[in-house]
Amino acid sequence: MSIAYFDNAASTKVDPRVLDAMLPFFCENYSNPSALHSCAQEARAAVERAREQVAELLGAEDPSEVIFTSCATEANNTVLGTFCGRLLYSAIEHPSVRNLAEGTDRAEAIPVDEEGTIREDAYAEALSRVKPELVSVMSVNNEIGSVQDIDKLGAMAHDAGAHFHSDITQGVGKTELNLSTRPIDYATLSGHKFHAPKGIGVLWARGGSPLKPFMCGGTHESQRRAGTHNVPLIVGMGAAADIIRREGATESARMRDLRTRLIEGVTSKVKDVKVNGQENGAPHIASLSFYRTEGESILINLDARGICCTAGSACSSGRGLGSPILNAIGLEQDWLRGTVRLSLSRFTTEEEVDYLVSSLVAAVEDVRSLAGYANV
Ligand code: PMP
């Protein structure tokens, strides 16, 4: 049975072109780019080329603003760990921001509306009352695909004298970047969400912004991130950034069409289904809630049909508490429990979407009939 993969918000396939770019740096040139010999200098040049590729994708003025990290989690932790003052963060941030913030008494969550967008009145009120040093708002949510008005939120943070951080992990290739010209001071991203391997991330920090290293060690990355450069992964990140810079807009439009096909296919055939987030949310994420079903039962049923997806998000699965994101948008328990996240990528085909639609219709019918719920 072939696999239809609809879990791209959790991780994506490495693009074969990215793999090709990485391969020479495993067994041919494996030198440490901080060394002085010519092989090391060649590896160093590859790291710097990747930095330029990422800077170009991000629309960053100066490639030295790009810092390579092990993942977006590390990048998010670095930004939050830089500040000792008050912090505002959206209630739907990834756990690498939310859990850190919840662990301090200096942080306050900004509520979101039922579509998963920041409540601007509450945000404005919190800015003037809390007087934060840092505001952290993700560009695209990983569970429901809601997209924030980062320009407006960032400008409001700056007017209030705060630094502004955006976790753009799910927004790369799907939303506007052009970071240099926008009211953003820090952005964080992860290679494995856009066809580079796992274990490589980027922290973009606008020149002159404060930064406290997360780890203590050598002088790598201009003393901002210690640890030997992971050359193959950095090269992979650069290659993936270059591809998405050239192909992202076309891909994104294709994914949006597939998402519409998926949502229309399911909502026209299944009753009591709700689409979470905004109607025009991120092109690659569809979060669907089926009234009075269990998302995990649907997931297992789909798995048996060769379809990979997630109930809620990979980061909150297995917690047994219900997704904090779905709670934050005020989804009632009877809907929340029956939620599945389906996420697309460059490699998703129309045939796979059609197979997903027919399988999902059958899976919901199975789960509902087992529970004695009258279906379609
Ligand atoms: N932020 C967001 C929005 C994410 O979706 C993820 C991955 N689920 C992360 C951060 C963490 O990324 P990484 O796996 O690179 O730590």
Short mmCIF file of N, CA and C in Angstrom, two decimals, residues 224-304:
data_model
loop_
_atom_site.label_atom_id
_atom_site.label_comp_id
_atom_site.label_asym_id
_atom_site.label_seq_id
_atom_site.Cartn_x
_atom_site.Cartn_y
_atom_site.Cartn_z
N ARG A 224 27.44 34.22 18.67
CA ARG A 224 26.01 34.27 19.01
C ARG A 224 25.43 32.87 19.18
N ARG A 225 26.12 31.84 18.64
CA ARG A 225 25.61 30.46 18.78
C ARG A 225 26.81 29.51 18.74
N ALA A 226 27.18 29.05 19.91
CA ALA A 226 28.35 28.18 20.00
C ALA A 226 28.02 26.77 19.47
N GLY A 227 29.05 26.06 19.06
CA GLY A 227 28.88 24.68 18.57
C GLY A 227 29.34 24.59 17.12
N THR A 228 30.07 23.51 16.81
CA THR A 228 30.59 23.33 15.45
C THR A 228 29.46 23.39 14.42
N HIS A 229 29.70 24.10 13.34
CA HIS A 229 28.68 24.20 12.29
C HIS A 229 28.34 22.83 11.73
N ASN A 230 27.05 22.58 11.59
CA ASN A 230 26.61 21.32 10.98
C ASN A 230 26.54 21.55 9.47
N VAL A 231 27.68 21.40 8.82
CA VAL A 231 27.79 21.86 7.43
C VAL A 231 26.74 21.22 6.50
N PRO A 232 26.57 19.88 6.49
CA PRO A 232 25.59 19.34 5.53
C PRO A 232 24.18 19.88 5.75
N LEU A 233 23.79 20.00 7.00
CA LEU A 233 22.43 20.49 7.26
C LEU A 233 22.28 21.97 6.92
N ILE A 234 23.35 22.73 7.18
CA ILE A 234 23.30 24.16 6.85
C ILE A 234 23.21 24.32 5.32
N VAL A 235 24.00 23.51 4.60
CA VAL A 235 23.95 23.56 3.13
C VAL A 235 22.55 23.16 2.65
N GLY A 236 21.95 22.17 3.30
CA GLY A 236 20.59 21.74 2.96
C GLY A 236 19.59 22.86 3.19
N MET A 237 19.75 23.55 4.30
CA MET A 237 18.86 24.68 4.61
C MET A 237 18.97 25.75 3.53
N GLY A 238 20.21 26.03 3.11
CA GLY A 238 20.42 27.04 2.06
C GLY A 238 19.77 26.61 0.75
N ALA A 239 19.96 25.35 0.38
CA ALA A 239 19.39 24.86 -0.89
C ALA A 239 17.86 24.92 -0.83
N ALA A 240 17.28 24.53 0.31
CA ALA A 240 15.82 24.54 0.45
C ALA A 240 15.30 25.98 0.38
N ALA A 241 16.06 26.91 0.98
CA ALA A 241 15.65 28.32 0.95
C ALA A 241 15.68 28.85 -0.48
N ASP A 242 16.72 28.46 -1.21
CA ASP A 242 16.86 28.91 -2.59
C ASP A 242 15.70 28.40 -3.45
N ILE A 243 15.32 27.12 -3.24
CA ILE A 243 14.21 26.54 -4.02
C ILE A 243 12.91 27.27 -3.69
N ILE A 244 12.68 27.48 -2.41
CA ILE A 244 11.40 28.09 -2.03
C ILE A 244 11.33 29.55 -2.46
N ARG A 245 12.47 30.21 -2.50
CA ARG A 245 12.48 31.61 -2.99
C ARG A 245 12.04 31.65 -4.45
N ARG A 246 12.51 30.65 -5.22
CA ARG A 246 12.17 30.66 -6.65
C ARG A 246 10.79 30.06 -6.93
N GLU A 247 10.39 29.06 -6.14
CA GLU A 247 9.18 28.30 -6.48
C GLU A 247 8.03 28.50 -5.50
N GLY A 248 8.30 29.19 -4.39
CA GLY A 248 7.32 29.27 -3.30
C GLY A 248 5.96 29.80 -3.72
N ALA A 249 5.95 30.87 -4.52
CA ALA A 249 4.68 31.51 -4.85
C ALA A 249 3.81 30.55 -5.67
N THR A 250 4.42 29.88 -6.64
CA THR A 250 3.66 28.94 -7.49
C THR A 250 3.16 27.78 -6.65
N GLU A 251 4.05 27.26 -5.82
CA GLU A 251 3.69 26.12 -4.95
C GLU A 251 2.56 26.45 -4.02
N SER A 252 2.66 27.65 -3.46
CA SER A 252 1.70 28.08 -2.48
C SER A 252 0.30 28.18 -3.12
N ALA A 253 0.25 28.72 -4.34
CA ALA A 253 -1.04 28.84 -5.04
C ALA A 253 -1.60 27.44 -5.34
N ARG A 254 -0.71 26.51 -5.70
CA ARG A 254 -1.17 25.13 -5.99
C ARG A 254 -1.70 24.47 -4.72
N MET A 255 -1.00 24.69 -3.60
CA MET A 255 -1.45 24.11 -2.32
C MET A 255 -2.80 24.68 -1.92
N ARG A 256 -2.98 25.99 -2.18
CA ARG A 256 -4.26 26.60 -1.81
C ARG A 256 -5.40 25.95 -2.59
N ASP A 257 -5.17 25.70 -3.88
CA ASP A 257 -6.21 25.03 -4.68
C ASP A 257 -6.50 23.64 -4.13
N LEU A 258 -5.44 22.92 -3.74
CA LEU A 258 -5.64 21.57 -3.21
C LEU A 258 -6.39 21.62 -1.88
N ARG A 259 -6.07 22.63 -1.07
CA ARG A 259 -6.75 22.77 0.23
C ARG A 259 -8.24 23.01 0.01
N THR A 260 -8.55 23.89 -0.97
CA THR A 260 -9.95 24.17 -1.28
C THR A 260 -10.65 22.90 -1.77
N ARG A 261 -9.96 22.15 -2.61
CA ARG A 261 -10.53 20.90 -3.14
C ARG A 261 -10.83 19.93 -1.99
N LEU A 262 -9.91 19.86 -1.06
CA LEU A 262 -10.06 18.98 0.10
C LEU A 262 -11.23 19.42 0.98
N ILE A 263 -11.28 20.70 1.30
CA ILE A 263 -12.32 21.20 2.20
C ILE A 263 -13.69 21.08 1.52
N GLU A 264 -13.77 21.48 0.26
CA GLU A 264 -15.07 21.39 -0.43
C GLU A 264 -15.51 19.94 -0.56
N GLY A 265 -14.56 19.06 -0.85
CA GLY A 265 -14.88 17.64 -1.00
C GLY A 265 -15.47 17.07 0.28
N VAL A 266 -14.84 17.39 1.40
CA VAL A 266 -15.29 16.81 2.68
C VAL A 266 -16.57 17.47 3.15
N THR A 267 -16.62 18.81 3.13
CA THR A 267 -17.80 19.49 3.69
C THR A 267 -19.05 19.24 2.85
N SER A 268 -18.88 18.90 1.56
CA SER A 268 -20.07 18.62 0.75
C SER A 268 -20.58 17.21 0.97
N LYS A 269 -19.77 16.35 1.59
CA LYS A 269 -20.18 14.94 1.73
C LYS A 269 -20.42 14.51 3.16
N VAL A 270 -19.94 15.28 4.11
CA VAL A 270 -20.08 14.87 5.52
C VAL A 270 -20.89 15.94 6.24
N LYS A 271 -21.81 15.53 7.09
CA LYS A 271 -22.54 16.56 7.84
C LYS A 271 -21.87 16.79 9.19
N ASP A 272 -22.21 17.89 9.81
CA ASP A 272 -21.66 18.26 11.11
C ASP A 272 -20.13 18.28 11.10
N VAL A 273 -19.60 19.06 10.16
CA VAL A 273 -18.15 19.25 10.09
C VAL A 273 -17.87 20.75 10.10
N LYS A 274 -16.82 21.12 10.77
CA LYS A 274 -16.46 22.54 10.92
C LYS A 274 -15.01 22.72 10.48
N VAL A 275 -14.76 23.82 9.74
CA VAL A 275 -13.38 24.12 9.35
C VAL A 275 -12.83 25.15 10.34
N ASN A 276 -11.74 24.82 11.01
CA ASN A 276 -11.18 25.73 12.01
C ASN A 276 -10.25 26.75 11.35
N GLY A 277 -10.09 27.89 12.04
CA GLY A 277 -9.20 28.94 11.54
C GLY A 277 -9.93 29.82 10.54
N GLN A 278 -9.12 30.56 9.74
CA GLN A 278 -9.74 31.47 8.77
C GLN A 278 -10.06 30.73 7.48
N GLU A 279 -11.09 31.24 6.78
CA GLU A 279 -11.44 30.63 5.49
C GLU A 279 -10.23 30.69 4.55
N ASN A 280 -9.55 31.84 4.59
CA ASN A 280 -8.39 32.03 3.71
C ASN A 280 -7.09 31.92 4.48
N GLY A 281 -7.02 30.94 5.35
CA GLY A 281 -5.83 30.78 6.19
C GLY A 281 -4.65 30.26 5.38
N ALA A 282 -3.64 29.73 6.04
CA ALA A 282 -2.44 29.24 5.36
C ALA A 282 -2.83 28.19 4.31
N PRO A 283 -2.13 28.21 3.16
CA PRO A 283 -2.52 27.31 2.06
C PRO A 283 -2.29 25.83 2.33
N HIS A 284 -1.47 25.51 3.36
CA HIS A 284 -1.07 24.10 3.52
C HIS A 284 -1.74 23.39 4.69
N ILE A 285 -2.59 24.11 5.46
CA ILE A 285 -3.16 23.47 6.65
C ILE A 285 -4.68 23.52 6.60
N ALA A 286 -5.31 22.34 6.79
CA ALA A 286 -6.77 22.29 6.94
C ALA A 286 -7.05 21.57 8.25
N SER A 287 -7.68 22.29 9.18
CA SER A 287 -8.05 21.68 10.46
C SER A 287 -9.56 21.49 10.44
N LEU A 288 -9.99 20.23 10.51
CA LEU A 288 -11.41 19.92 10.41
C LEU A 288 -11.89 19.26 11.69
N SER A 289 -13.05 19.69 12.19
CA SER A 289 -13.62 19.07 13.38
C SER A 289 -14.92 18.39 13.00
N PHE A 290 -15.04 17.14 13.39
CA PHE A 290 -16.24 16.36 13.11
C PHE A 290 -16.98 16.18 14.43
N TYR A 291 -18.19 16.72 14.47
CA TYR A 291 -18.98 16.76 15.70
C TYR A 291 -19.15 15.36 16.30
N ARG A 292 -18.93 15.29 17.59
CA ARG A 292 -19.11 14.05 18.36
C ARG A 292 -18.41 12.84 17.73
N THR A 293 -17.14 13.04 17.37
CA THR A 293 -16.32 11.89 16.98
C THR A 293 -15.02 12.02 17.77
N GLU A 294 -14.13 11.07 17.58
CA GLU A 294 -12.82 11.15 18.21
C GLU A 294 -11.78 11.32 17.10
N GLY A 295 -11.02 12.43 17.15
CA GLY A 295 -10.00 12.67 16.14
C GLY A 295 -9.02 11.51 16.04
N GLU A 296 -8.68 10.93 17.20
CA GLU A 296 -7.69 9.84 17.16
C GLU A 296 -8.25 8.59 16.51
N SER A 297 -9.57 8.36 16.65
CA SER A 297 -10.17 7.20 15.98
C SER A 297 -10.15 7.40 14.47
N ILE A 298 -10.41 8.64 14.05
CA ILE A 298 -10.36 8.93 12.60
C ILE A 298 -8.94 8.74 12.10
N LEU A 299 -7.98 9.24 12.87
CA LEU A 299 -6.57 9.13 12.49
C LEU A 299 -6.17 7.65 12.31
N ILE A 300 -6.59 6.80 13.25
CA ILE A 300 -6.22 5.37 13.18
C ILE A 300 -6.90 4.72 11.97
N ASN A 301 -8.15 5.08 11.74
CA ASN A 301 -8.89 4.56 10.59
C ASN A 301 -8.19 4.98 9.29
N LEU A 302 -7.77 6.25 9.21
CA LEU A 302 -7.08 6.73 8.00
C LEU A 302 -5.72 6.06 7.85
N ASP A 303 -5.07 5.83 8.98
CA ASP A 303 -3.75 5.19 8.95
C ASP A 303 -3.86 3.81 8.29
N ALA A 304 -4.93 3.09 8.62
CA ALA A 304 -5.15 1.75 8.04
C ALA A 304 -5.40 1.85 6.53
#
